[in-house]
PDB file of C-alpha atoms in Angstrom:
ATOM      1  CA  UNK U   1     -26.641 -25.580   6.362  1.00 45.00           C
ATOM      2  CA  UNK U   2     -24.083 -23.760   8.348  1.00 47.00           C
ATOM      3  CA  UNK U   3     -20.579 -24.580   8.468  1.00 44.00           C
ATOM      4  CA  UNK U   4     -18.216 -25.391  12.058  1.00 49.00           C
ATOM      5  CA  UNK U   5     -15.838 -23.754  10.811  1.00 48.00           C
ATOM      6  CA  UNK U   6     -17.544 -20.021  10.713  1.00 50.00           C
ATOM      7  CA  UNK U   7     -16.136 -17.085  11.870  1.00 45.00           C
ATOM      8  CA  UNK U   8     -18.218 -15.446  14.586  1.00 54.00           C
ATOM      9  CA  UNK U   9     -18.868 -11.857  14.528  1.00 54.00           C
ATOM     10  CA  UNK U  10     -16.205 -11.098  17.137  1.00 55.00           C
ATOM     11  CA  UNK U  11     -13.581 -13.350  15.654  1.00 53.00           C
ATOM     12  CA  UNK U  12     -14.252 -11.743  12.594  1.00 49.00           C
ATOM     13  CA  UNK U  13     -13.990  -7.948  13.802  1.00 54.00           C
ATOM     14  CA  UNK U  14     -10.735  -8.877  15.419  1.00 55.00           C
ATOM     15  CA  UNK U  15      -9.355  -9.531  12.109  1.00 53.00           C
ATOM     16  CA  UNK U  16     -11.562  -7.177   9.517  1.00 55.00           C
ATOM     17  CA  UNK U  17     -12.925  -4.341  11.729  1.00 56.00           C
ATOM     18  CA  UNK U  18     -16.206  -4.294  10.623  1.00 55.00           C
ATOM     19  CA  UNK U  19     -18.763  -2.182  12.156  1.00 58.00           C
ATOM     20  CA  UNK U  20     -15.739  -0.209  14.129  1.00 67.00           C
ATOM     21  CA  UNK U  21     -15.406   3.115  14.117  1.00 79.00           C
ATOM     22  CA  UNK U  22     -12.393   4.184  12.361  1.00 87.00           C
ATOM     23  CA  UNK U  23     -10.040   7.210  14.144  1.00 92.00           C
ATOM     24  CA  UNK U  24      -9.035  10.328  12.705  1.00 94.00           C
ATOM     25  CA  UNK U  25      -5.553   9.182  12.621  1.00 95.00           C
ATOM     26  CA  UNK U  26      -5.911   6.307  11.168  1.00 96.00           C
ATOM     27  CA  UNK U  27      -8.205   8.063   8.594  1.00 95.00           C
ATOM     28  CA  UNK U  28      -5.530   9.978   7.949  1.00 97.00           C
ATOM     29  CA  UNK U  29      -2.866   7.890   7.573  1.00 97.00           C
ATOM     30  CA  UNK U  30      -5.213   5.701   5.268  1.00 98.00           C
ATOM     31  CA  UNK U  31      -5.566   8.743   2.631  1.00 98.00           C
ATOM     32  CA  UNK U  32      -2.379   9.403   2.708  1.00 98.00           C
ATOM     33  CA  UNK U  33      -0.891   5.645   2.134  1.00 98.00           C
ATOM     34  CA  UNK U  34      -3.966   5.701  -1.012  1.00 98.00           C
ATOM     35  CA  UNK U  35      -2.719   8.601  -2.469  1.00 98.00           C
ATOM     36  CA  UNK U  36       1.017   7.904  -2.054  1.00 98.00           C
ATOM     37  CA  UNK U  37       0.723   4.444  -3.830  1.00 97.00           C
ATOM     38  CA  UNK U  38      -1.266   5.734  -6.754  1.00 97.00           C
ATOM     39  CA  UNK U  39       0.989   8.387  -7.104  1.00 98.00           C
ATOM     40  CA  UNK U  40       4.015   6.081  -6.820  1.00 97.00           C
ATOM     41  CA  UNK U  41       2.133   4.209  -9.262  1.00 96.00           C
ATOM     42  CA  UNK U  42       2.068   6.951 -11.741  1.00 97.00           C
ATOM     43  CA  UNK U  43       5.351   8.057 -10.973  1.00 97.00           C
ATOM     44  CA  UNK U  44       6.771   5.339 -11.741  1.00 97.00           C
ATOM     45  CA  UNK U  45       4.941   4.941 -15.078  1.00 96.00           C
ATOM     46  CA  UNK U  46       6.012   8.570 -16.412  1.00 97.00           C
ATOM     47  CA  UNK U  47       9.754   7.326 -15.276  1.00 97.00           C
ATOM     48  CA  UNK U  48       9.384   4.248 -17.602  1.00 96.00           C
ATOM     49  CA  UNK U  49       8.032   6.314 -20.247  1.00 96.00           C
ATOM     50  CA  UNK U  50      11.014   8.779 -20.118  1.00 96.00           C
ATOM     51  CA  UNK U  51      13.610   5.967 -20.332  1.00 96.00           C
ATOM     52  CA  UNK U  52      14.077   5.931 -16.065  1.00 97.00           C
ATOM     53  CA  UNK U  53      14.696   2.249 -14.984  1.00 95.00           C
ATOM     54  CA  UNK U  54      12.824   0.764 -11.508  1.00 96.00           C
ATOM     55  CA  UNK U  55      14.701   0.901  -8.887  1.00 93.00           C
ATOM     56  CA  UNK U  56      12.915  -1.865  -6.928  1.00 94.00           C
ATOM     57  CA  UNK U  57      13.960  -5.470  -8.381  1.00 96.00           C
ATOM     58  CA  UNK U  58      10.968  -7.280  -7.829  1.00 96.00           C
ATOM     59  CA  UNK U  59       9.123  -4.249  -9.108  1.00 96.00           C
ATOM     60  CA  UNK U  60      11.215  -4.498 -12.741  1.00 96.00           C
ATOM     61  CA  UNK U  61      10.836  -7.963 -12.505  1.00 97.00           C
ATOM     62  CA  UNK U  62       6.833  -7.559 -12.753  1.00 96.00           C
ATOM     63  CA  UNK U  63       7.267  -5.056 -14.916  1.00 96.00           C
ATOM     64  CA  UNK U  64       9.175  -6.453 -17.765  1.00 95.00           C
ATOM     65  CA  UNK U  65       6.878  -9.664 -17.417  1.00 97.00           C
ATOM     66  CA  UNK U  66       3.232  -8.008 -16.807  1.00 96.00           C
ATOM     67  CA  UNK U  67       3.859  -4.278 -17.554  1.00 94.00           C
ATOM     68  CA  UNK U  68       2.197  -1.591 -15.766  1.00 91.00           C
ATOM     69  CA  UNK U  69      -0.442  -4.230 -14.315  1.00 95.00           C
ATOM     70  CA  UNK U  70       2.757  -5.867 -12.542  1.00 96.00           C
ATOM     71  CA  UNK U  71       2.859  -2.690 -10.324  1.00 94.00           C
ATOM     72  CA  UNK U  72      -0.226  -2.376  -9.723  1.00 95.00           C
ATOM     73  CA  UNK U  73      -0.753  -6.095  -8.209  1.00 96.00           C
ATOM     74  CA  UNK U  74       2.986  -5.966  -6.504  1.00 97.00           C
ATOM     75  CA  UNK U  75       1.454  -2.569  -4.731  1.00 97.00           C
ATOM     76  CA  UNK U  76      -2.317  -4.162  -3.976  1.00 97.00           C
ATOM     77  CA  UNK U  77      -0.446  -6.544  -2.312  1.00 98.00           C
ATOM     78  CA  UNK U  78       1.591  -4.801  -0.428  1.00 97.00           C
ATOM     79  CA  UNK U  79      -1.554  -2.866   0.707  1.00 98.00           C
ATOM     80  CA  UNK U  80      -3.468  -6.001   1.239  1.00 98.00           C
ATOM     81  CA  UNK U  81      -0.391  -7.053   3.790  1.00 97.00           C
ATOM     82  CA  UNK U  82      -0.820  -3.587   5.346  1.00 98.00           C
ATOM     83  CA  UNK U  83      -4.547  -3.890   6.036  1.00 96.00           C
ATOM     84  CA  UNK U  84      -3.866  -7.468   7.841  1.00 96.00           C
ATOM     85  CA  UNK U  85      -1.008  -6.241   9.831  1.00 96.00           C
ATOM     86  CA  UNK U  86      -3.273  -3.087  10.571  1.00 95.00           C
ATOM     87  CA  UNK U  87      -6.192  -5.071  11.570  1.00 93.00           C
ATOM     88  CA  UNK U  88      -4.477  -7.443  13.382  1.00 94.00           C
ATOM     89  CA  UNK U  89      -2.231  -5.187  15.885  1.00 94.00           C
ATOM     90  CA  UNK U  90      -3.368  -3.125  19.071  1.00 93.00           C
ATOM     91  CA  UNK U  91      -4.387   0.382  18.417  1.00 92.00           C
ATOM     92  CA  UNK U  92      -0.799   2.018  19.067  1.00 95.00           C
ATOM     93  CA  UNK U  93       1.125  -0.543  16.822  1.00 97.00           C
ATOM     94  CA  UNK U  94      -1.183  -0.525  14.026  1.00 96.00           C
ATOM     95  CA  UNK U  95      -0.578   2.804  14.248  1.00 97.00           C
ATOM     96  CA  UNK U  96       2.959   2.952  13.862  1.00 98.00           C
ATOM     97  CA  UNK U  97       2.467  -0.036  11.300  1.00 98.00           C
ATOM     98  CA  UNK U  98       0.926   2.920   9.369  1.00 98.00           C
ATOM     99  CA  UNK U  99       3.101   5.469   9.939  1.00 98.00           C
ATOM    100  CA  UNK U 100       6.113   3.551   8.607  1.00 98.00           C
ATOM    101  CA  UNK U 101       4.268   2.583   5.452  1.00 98.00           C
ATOM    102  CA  UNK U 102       2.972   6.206   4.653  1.00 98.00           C
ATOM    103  CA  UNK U 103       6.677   7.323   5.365  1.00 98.00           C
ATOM    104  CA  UNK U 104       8.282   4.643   3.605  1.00 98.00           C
ATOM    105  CA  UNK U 105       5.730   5.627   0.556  1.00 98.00           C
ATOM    106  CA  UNK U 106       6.019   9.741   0.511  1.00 98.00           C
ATOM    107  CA  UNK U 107       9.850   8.296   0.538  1.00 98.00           C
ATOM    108  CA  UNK U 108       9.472   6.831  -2.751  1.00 97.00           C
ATOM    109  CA  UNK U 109       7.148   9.358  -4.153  1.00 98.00           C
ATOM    110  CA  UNK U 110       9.573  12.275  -3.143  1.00 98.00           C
ATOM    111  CA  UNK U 111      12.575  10.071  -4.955  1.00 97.00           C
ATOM    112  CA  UNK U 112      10.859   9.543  -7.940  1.00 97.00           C
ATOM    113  CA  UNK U 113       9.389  13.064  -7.932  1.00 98.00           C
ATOM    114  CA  UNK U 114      13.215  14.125  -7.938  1.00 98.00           C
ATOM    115  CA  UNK U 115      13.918  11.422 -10.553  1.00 97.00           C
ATOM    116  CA  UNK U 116      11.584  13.248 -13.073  1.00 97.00           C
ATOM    117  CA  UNK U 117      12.221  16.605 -12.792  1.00 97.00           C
ATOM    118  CA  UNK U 118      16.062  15.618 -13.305  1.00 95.00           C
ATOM    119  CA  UNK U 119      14.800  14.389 -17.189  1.00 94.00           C
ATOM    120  CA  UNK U 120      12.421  17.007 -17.302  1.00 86.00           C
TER     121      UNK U 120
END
């Protein structure tokens, strides 16, 4: 039994792109958004750990309720929202839609890189 309201392949590559080869830029901006938020993530950690306080108020607000698993669902989500906006947009503005996340990430990696070493 099938159901009317299935997604056909094509409506469902213009939103997940399946199948689609996937550019070197974007393959590169991909990495480096990955490795930015798991290094924010355990960034952030070692800050807690040395007495630093979150910046980010929703991000202390999941972490004082859920701990360290708070951060880590605040940033799948914001990845999650990434990937839709990425999927959804024309090849040039999902690009930049990367760009300004992977900036906006090294960002926060760089501050709380700085943030350590200064209670180091």
């Amino acid at each position: 039994m099938t159901s009317d309201h299935s997604l056909t392949d094509g409506e469902l590559a213009r939103w997940i792109p399946i199948g689609g080869e996937l550019s070197v830029s974007h393959a590169v901006l991909w990495t480096v958004i990955l490795l930015t938020s798991l290094f924010d993530i355990v960034t952030t950690t070692v800050g807690l750990e040395l007495g630093l306080r979150e910046g980010n108020a929703v991000a202390r607000a999941l972490i004082e309720s859920y701990g360290v698993v708070g951060l880590a669902i605040l940033k799948i989500g914001a990845l999650v929202v990434v990937a839709l906006v990425w999927a959804a947009l024309d090849e040039r503005r999902s690009t930049a839609a990367l760009v300004g996340f992977a900036l906006v990430s090294s960002f926060v990696v760089a501050l709380n890189t700085v943030a350590l070493v200064t209670v180091l």
